[in-house]
């Protein structure tokens, strides 16, 4: 795919940043589940947190493909940083820019896109994951404000967010048509966070529950019309999937590049292991999966950039790239033999990090549901 000079430049900036600033310390951050606070601040300064937001609201005004290129380069080295910037860019900033009022954009989008604040997107609950319609968090309408009660689960940026976009049920009798989305400030009375989850992968990203106990939210902080919340969440996730597909692509690319280099250095039976056909064929399969993922992810980004429908292309890209990332990282560990099983060689972390891309922002099974419904319609 032909990239513009600007796209190549932003990719190079992200690549250099990842190699110089993210690579040192990535193993330690993973091991101790240490949040990359300094590195996120650096990326806020680079403008990576509000890349596609209109410059009128403090963003970079770039296209989605540029955002994807940055996500790929960052996730190639540190997938935890990948998810942190992905949530802020594609779920929080995009959602506010597309559906927020002018006042909401001035007050919240501007600091979020310009890197002064960090956002979180709160849809999942202990009993509501794939089936996001069964929201138990309530938002009671009290006239000039709402009162929110409930628990949101698995929230990325949970402890570090300044702003939460929270999905909650206002009219249970209307089912998903009764759901609303709200902008909630972190310092709101009654809002607390749970323990940081001890995860298999993307360990240095922050994931925790957000607890809401009689949290007052002004009416002007509701996003869209009364009952728009479910549609808001689904539309936002359609674009979010492009970011996660790019994260999967980056993890896979990182593992492939390391396996390729290792296969040329490591000798067995007197020759580099790449001379053994089974290793060479593994690399061929990995390269093929990687290239197909890249084309699908870039195509979904270009659909969004061109104003074409992207709900299905983003699902296809996420499904394919996530499955490919799992296969590629597993083979990268295999090519490294015993060395693949220890932290020092990076690929074991990449294999653990790849797993989540099959789960969040819609599991692979849910992507198949979306794609099959569309082709059978
Ligand atoms: C590290 C991490 C970060 C996350 N970050 C966020 C975040 O920032 N904000 C947020 O809101 N959520 C977040 N999530 C939640 C994530 O989106 C959910 O975990 C995911 O959507 C799956 O929901 P669940 O865990 O409840 O699994 P379930 O929905 O219970 O699914 C369990 C299994 O059943 C399968 N399944 C369910 N329904 C069907 C069906 N109809 N057909 C076929 N198979 C089905 C699923 O595919 C899965 O394999 C995060 C999760 C993790 C682990």
PDB file of N, CA, C and O and ligand atoms in Angstrom, residues 87 121-125 128-131 153-156 199 202 207 356 359-363 365-366 369, ligand 1:
ATOM      1  N   UNK A  87      -7.501   3.509  23.444  1.00  0.00           N
ATOM      2  CA  UNK A  87      -8.754   3.864  24.142  1.00  0.00           C
ATOM      3  C   UNK A  87      -8.967   5.370  24.088  1.00  0.00           C
ATOM      4  O   UNK A  87     -10.065   5.852  23.784  1.00  0.00           O
ATOM      5  N   UNK A 121     -13.183   4.360  28.798  1.00  0.00           N
ATOM      6  CA  UNK A 121     -14.474   4.029  28.177  1.00  0.00           C
ATOM      7  C   UNK A 121     -15.080   2.874  28.971  1.00  0.00           C
ATOM      8  O   UNK A 121     -14.491   1.797  29.032  1.00  0.00           O
ATOM      9  N   UNK A 122     -16.235   3.103  29.574  1.00  0.00           N
ATOM     10  CA  UNK A 122     -16.764   2.133  30.554  1.00  0.00           C
ATOM     11  C   UNK A 122     -18.086   1.538  30.088  1.00  0.00           C
ATOM     12  O   UNK A 122     -19.154   2.097  30.383  1.00  0.00           O
ATOM     13  N   UNK A 123     -17.985   0.415  29.406  1.00  0.00           N
ATOM     14  CA  UNK A 123     -19.181  -0.292  28.938  1.00  0.00           C
ATOM     15  C   UNK A 123     -19.349  -1.609  29.697  1.00  0.00           C
ATOM     16  O   UNK A 123     -20.421  -1.910  30.207  1.00  0.00           O
ATOM     17  N   UNK A 124     -18.270  -2.393  29.820  1.00  0.00           N
ATOM     18  CA  UNK A 124     -18.382  -3.740  30.396  1.00  0.00           C
ATOM     19  C   UNK A 124     -18.722  -3.701  31.881  1.00  0.00           C
ATOM     20  O   UNK A 124     -18.367  -2.770  32.595  1.00  0.00           O
ATOM     21  N   UNK A 125     -19.408  -4.761  32.302  1.00  0.00           N
ATOM     22  CA  UNK A 125     -19.797  -4.924  33.708  1.00  0.00           C
ATOM     23  C   UNK A 125     -19.542  -6.369  34.100  1.00  0.00           C
ATOM     24  O   UNK A 125     -19.329  -7.223  33.221  1.00  0.00           O
ATOM     25  N   UNK A 128     -22.078  -8.091  32.134  1.00  0.00           N
ATOM     26  CA  UNK A 128     -22.354  -7.601  30.774  1.00  0.00           C
ATOM     27  C   UNK A 128     -21.058  -7.381  30.021  1.00  0.00           C
ATOM     28  O   UNK A 128     -20.366  -6.387  30.234  1.00  0.00           O
ATOM     29  N   UNK A 129     -20.691  -8.353  29.176  1.00  0.00           N
ATOM     30  CA  UNK A 129     -19.497  -8.220  28.353  1.00  0.00           C
ATOM     31  C   UNK A 129     -19.921  -8.251  26.898  1.00  0.00           C
ATOM     32  O   UNK A 129     -20.314  -7.227  26.334  1.00  0.00           O
ATOM     33  N   UNK A 130     -19.914  -9.461  26.319  1.00  0.00           N
ATOM     34  CA  UNK A 130     -20.361  -9.584  24.918  1.00  0.00           C
ATOM     35  C   UNK A 130     -21.791  -9.084  24.767  1.00  0.00           C
ATOM     36  O   UNK A 130     -22.133  -8.448  23.774  1.00  0.00           O
ATOM     37  N   UNK A 131     -22.616  -9.397  25.756  1.00  0.00           N
ATOM     38  CA  UNK A 131     -24.004  -8.923  25.720  1.00  0.00           C
ATOM     39  C   UNK A 131     -24.075  -7.589  26.445  1.00  0.00           C
ATOM     40  O   UNK A 131     -24.467  -7.510  27.613  1.00  0.00           O
ATOM     41  N   UNK A 153     -16.636  -2.957  34.745  1.00  0.00           N
ATOM     42  CA  UNK A 153     -15.521  -3.915  34.916  1.00  0.00           C
ATOM     43  C   UNK A 153     -14.458  -3.760  33.841  1.00  0.00           C
ATOM     44  O   UNK A 153     -14.769  -3.336  32.733  1.00  0.00           O
ATOM     45  N   UNK A 154     -13.247  -4.165  34.153  1.00  0.00           N
ATOM     46  CA  UNK A 154     -12.164  -4.261  33.162  1.00  0.00           C
ATOM     47  C   UNK A 154     -11.844  -2.935  32.497  1.00  0.00           C
ATOM     48  O   UNK A 154     -11.618  -2.907  31.274  1.00  0.00           O
ATOM     49  N   UNK A 155     -11.841  -1.863  33.224  1.00  0.00           N
ATOM     50  CA  UNK A 155     -11.711  -0.564  32.558  1.00  0.00           C
ATOM     51  C   UNK A 155     -10.234  -0.179  32.348  1.00  0.00           C
ATOM     52  O   UNK A 155      -9.488   0.028  33.301  1.00  0.00           O
ATOM     53  N   UNK A 156      -9.858  -0.089  31.069  1.00  0.00           N
ATOM     54  CA  UNK A 156      -8.509   0.333  30.694  1.00  0.00           C
ATOM     55  C   UNK A 156      -8.340   1.806  31.072  1.00  0.00           C
ATOM     56  O   UNK A 156      -9.249   2.608  30.841  1.00  0.00           O
ATOM     57  N   UNK A 199      -2.929  -9.349  35.274  1.00  0.00           N
ATOM     58  CA  UNK A 199      -3.297  -9.936  33.981  1.00  0.00           C
ATOM     59  C   UNK A 199      -2.215 -10.832  33.376  1.00  0.00           C
ATOM     60  O   UNK A 199      -1.051 -10.747  33.719  1.00  0.00           O
ATOM     61  N   UNK A 202      -0.587  -7.578  28.332  1.00  0.00           N
ATOM     62  CA  UNK A 202      -0.645  -6.108  28.444  1.00  0.00           C
ATOM     63  C   UNK A 202      -0.632  -5.702  29.927  1.00  0.00           C
ATOM     64  O   UNK A 202      -1.443  -4.908  30.396  1.00  0.00           O
ATOM     65  N   UNK A 207      -5.834  -1.865  34.289  1.00  0.00           N
ATOM     66  CA  UNK A 207      -7.199  -2.367  34.117  1.00  0.00           C
ATOM     67  C   UNK A 207      -7.806  -2.559  35.500  1.00  0.00           C
ATOM     68  O   UNK A 207      -7.223  -3.266  36.330  1.00  0.00           O
ATOM     69  N   UNK A 356      -5.144 -10.950  24.316  1.00  0.00           N
ATOM     70  CA  UNK A 356      -6.251 -10.033  24.636  1.00  0.00           C
ATOM     71  C   UNK A 356      -6.906  -9.466  23.376  1.00  0.00           C
ATOM     72  O   UNK A 356      -8.083  -9.098  23.381  1.00  0.00           O
ATOM     73  N   UNK A 359     -10.036 -10.893  22.539  1.00  0.00           N
ATOM     74  CA  UNK A 359     -11.085 -10.795  23.565  1.00  0.00           C
ATOM     75  C   UNK A 359     -11.735  -9.413  23.645  1.00  0.00           C
ATOM     76  O   UNK A 359     -12.964  -9.293  23.596  1.00  0.00           O
ATOM     77  N   UNK A 360     -10.898  -8.331  23.776  1.00  0.00           N
ATOM     78  CA  UNK A 360     -11.597  -7.057  24.046  1.00  0.00           C
ATOM     79  C   UNK A 360     -12.058  -6.338  22.778  1.00  0.00           C
ATOM     80  O   UNK A 360     -11.693  -6.680  21.681  1.00  0.00           O
ATOM     81  N   UNK A 361     -12.921  -5.359  23.028  1.00  0.00           N
ATOM     82  CA  UNK A 361     -13.649  -4.639  21.964  1.00  0.00           C
ATOM     83  C   UNK A 361     -14.362  -5.625  21.034  1.00  0.00           C
ATOM     84  O   UNK A 361     -14.373  -5.468  19.817  1.00  0.00           O
ATOM     85  N   UNK A 362     -14.940  -6.643  21.645  1.00  0.00           N
ATOM     86  CA  UNK A 362     -15.665  -7.688  20.923  1.00  0.00           C
ATOM     87  C   UNK A 362     -14.770  -8.881  20.685  1.00  0.00           C
ATOM     88  O   UNK A 362     -13.753  -8.774  19.996  1.00  0.00           O
ATOM     89  N   UNK A 363     -15.143 -10.030  21.272  1.00  0.00           N
ATOM     90  CA  UNK A 363     -14.327 -11.243  21.106  1.00  0.00           C
ATOM     91  C   UNK A 363     -14.335 -11.678  19.627  1.00  0.00           C
ATOM     92  O   UNK A 363     -15.159 -11.193  18.837  1.00  0.00           O
ATOM     93  N   UNK A 365     -15.427 -14.373  18.530  1.00  0.00           N
ATOM     94  CA  UNK A 365     -16.744 -14.970  18.252  1.00  0.00           C
ATOM     95  C   UNK A 365     -17.771 -13.876  17.930  1.00  0.00           C
ATOM     96  O   UNK A 365     -18.599 -14.033  17.026  1.00  0.00           O
ATOM     97  N   UNK A 366     -17.695 -12.767  18.662  1.00  0.00           N
ATOM     98  CA  UNK A 366     -18.637 -11.667  18.404  1.00  0.00           C
ATOM     99  C   UNK A 366     -18.352 -11.027  17.038  1.00  0.00           C
ATOM    100  O   UNK A 366     -19.273 -10.638  16.318  1.00  0.00           O
ATOM    101  N   UNK A 369     -20.047 -13.095  14.620  1.00  0.00           N
ATOM    102  CA  UNK A 369     -21.495 -12.828  14.673  1.00  0.00           C
ATOM    103  C   UNK A 369     -21.819 -11.605  13.799  1.00  0.00           C
ATOM    104  O   UNK A 369     -22.750 -11.627  12.984  1.00  0.00           O
TER     105      UNK A 369
HETATM  106  C1  LIG B   1      -7.409  -6.319  29.720  1.00  0.00           C
HETATM  107  C2  LIG B   1      -8.827  -5.949  29.413  1.00  0.00           C
HETATM  108  C3  LIG B   1      -9.139  -4.616  29.116  1.00  0.00           C
HETATM  109  C4  LIG B   1     -10.459  -4.251  28.861  1.00  0.00           C
HETATM  110  N1  LIG B   1     -10.765  -2.925  28.667  1.00  0.00           N
HETATM  111  C5  LIG B   1     -12.077  -2.558  28.625  1.00  0.00           C
HETATM  112  C6  LIG B   1     -12.457  -1.168  28.626  1.00  0.00           C
HETATM  113  O1  LIG B   1     -11.602  -0.273  28.647  1.00  0.00           O
HETATM  114  N2  LIG B   1     -13.780  -0.849  28.635  1.00  0.00           N
HETATM  115  C7  LIG B   1     -14.748  -1.803  28.620  1.00  0.00           C
HETATM  116  O2  LIG B   1     -15.915  -1.441  28.633  1.00  0.00           O
HETATM  117  N3  LIG B   1     -14.426  -3.127  28.608  1.00  0.00           N
HETATM  118  C8  LIG B   1     -13.130  -3.524  28.619  1.00  0.00           C
HETATM  119  N4  LIG B   1     -12.794  -4.862  28.638  1.00  0.00           N
HETATM  120  C9  LIG B   1     -13.855  -5.872  28.634  1.00  0.00           C
HETATM  121  C10 LIG B   1     -13.922  -6.687  27.347  1.00  0.00           C
HETATM  122  O3  LIG B   1     -14.391  -5.891  26.292  1.00  0.00           O
HETATM  123  C11 LIG B   1     -14.789  -7.927  27.628  1.00  0.00           C
HETATM  124  O4  LIG B   1     -14.040  -8.777  28.489  1.00  0.00           O
HETATM  125  C12 LIG B   1     -15.195  -8.645  26.362  1.00  0.00           C
HETATM  126  O5  LIG B   1     -16.114  -7.887  25.627  1.00  0.00           O
HETATM  127  C13 LIG B   1     -15.804 -10.029  26.652  1.00  0.00           C
HETATM  128  O6  LIG B   1     -16.785  -9.949  27.624  1.00  0.00           O
HETATM  129  P1  LIG B   1     -16.768 -10.966  28.872  1.00  0.00           P
HETATM  130  O7  LIG B   1     -15.418 -10.920  29.460  1.00  0.00           O
HETATM  131  O8  LIG B   1     -17.905 -10.644  29.751  1.00  0.00           O
HETATM  132  O9  LIG B   1     -16.973 -12.407  28.224  1.00  0.00           O
HETATM  133  P2  LIG B   1     -18.385 -13.075  27.888  1.00  0.00           P
HETATM  134  O10 LIG B   1     -19.246 -12.118  27.162  1.00  0.00           O
HETATM  135  O11 LIG B   1     -18.922 -13.705  29.120  1.00  0.00           O
HETATM  136  O12 LIG B   1     -17.918 -14.225  26.881  1.00  0.00           O
HETATM  137  C14 LIG B   1     -17.365 -15.459  27.324  1.00  0.00           C
HETATM  138  C15 LIG B   1     -17.168 -16.347  26.093  1.00  0.00           C
HETATM  139  O13 LIG B   1     -18.430 -16.609  25.473  1.00  0.00           O
HETATM  140  C16 LIG B   1     -18.393 -16.240  24.109  1.00  0.00           C
HETATM  141  N5  LIG B   1     -19.707 -15.720  23.690  1.00  0.00           N
HETATM  142  C17 LIG B   1     -20.514 -14.848  24.343  1.00  0.00           C
HETATM  143  N6  LIG B   1     -21.617 -14.620  23.625  1.00  0.00           N
HETATM  144  C18 LIG B   1     -21.509 -15.338  22.474  1.00  0.00           C
HETATM  145  C19 LIG B   1     -22.325 -15.512  21.325  1.00  0.00           C
HETATM  146  N7  LIG B   1     -23.492 -14.864  21.177  1.00  0.00           N
HETATM  147  N8  LIG B   1     -21.888 -16.346  20.348  1.00  0.00           N
HETATM  148  C20 LIG B   1     -20.691 -16.994  20.466  1.00  0.00           C
HETATM  149  N9  LIG B   1     -19.881 -16.851  21.539  1.00  0.00           N
HETATM  150  C21 LIG B   1     -20.284 -16.052  22.520  1.00  0.00           C
HETATM  151  C22 LIG B   1     -17.339 -15.127  24.035  1.00  0.00           C
HETATM  152  O14 LIG B   1     -16.837 -14.977  22.713  1.00  0.00           O
HETATM  153  C23 LIG B   1     -16.292 -15.664  25.006  1.00  0.00           C
HETATM  154  O15 LIG B   1     -15.495 -16.612  24.377  1.00  0.00           O
HETATM  155  C24 LIG B   1     -11.476  -5.247  28.857  1.00  0.00           C
HETATM  156  C25 LIG B   1     -11.137  -6.584  29.137  1.00  0.00           C
HETATM  157  C26 LIG B   1      -9.851  -6.936  29.438  1.00  0.00           C
HETATM  158  C27 LIG B   1      -9.552  -8.372  29.815  1.00  0.00           C
END
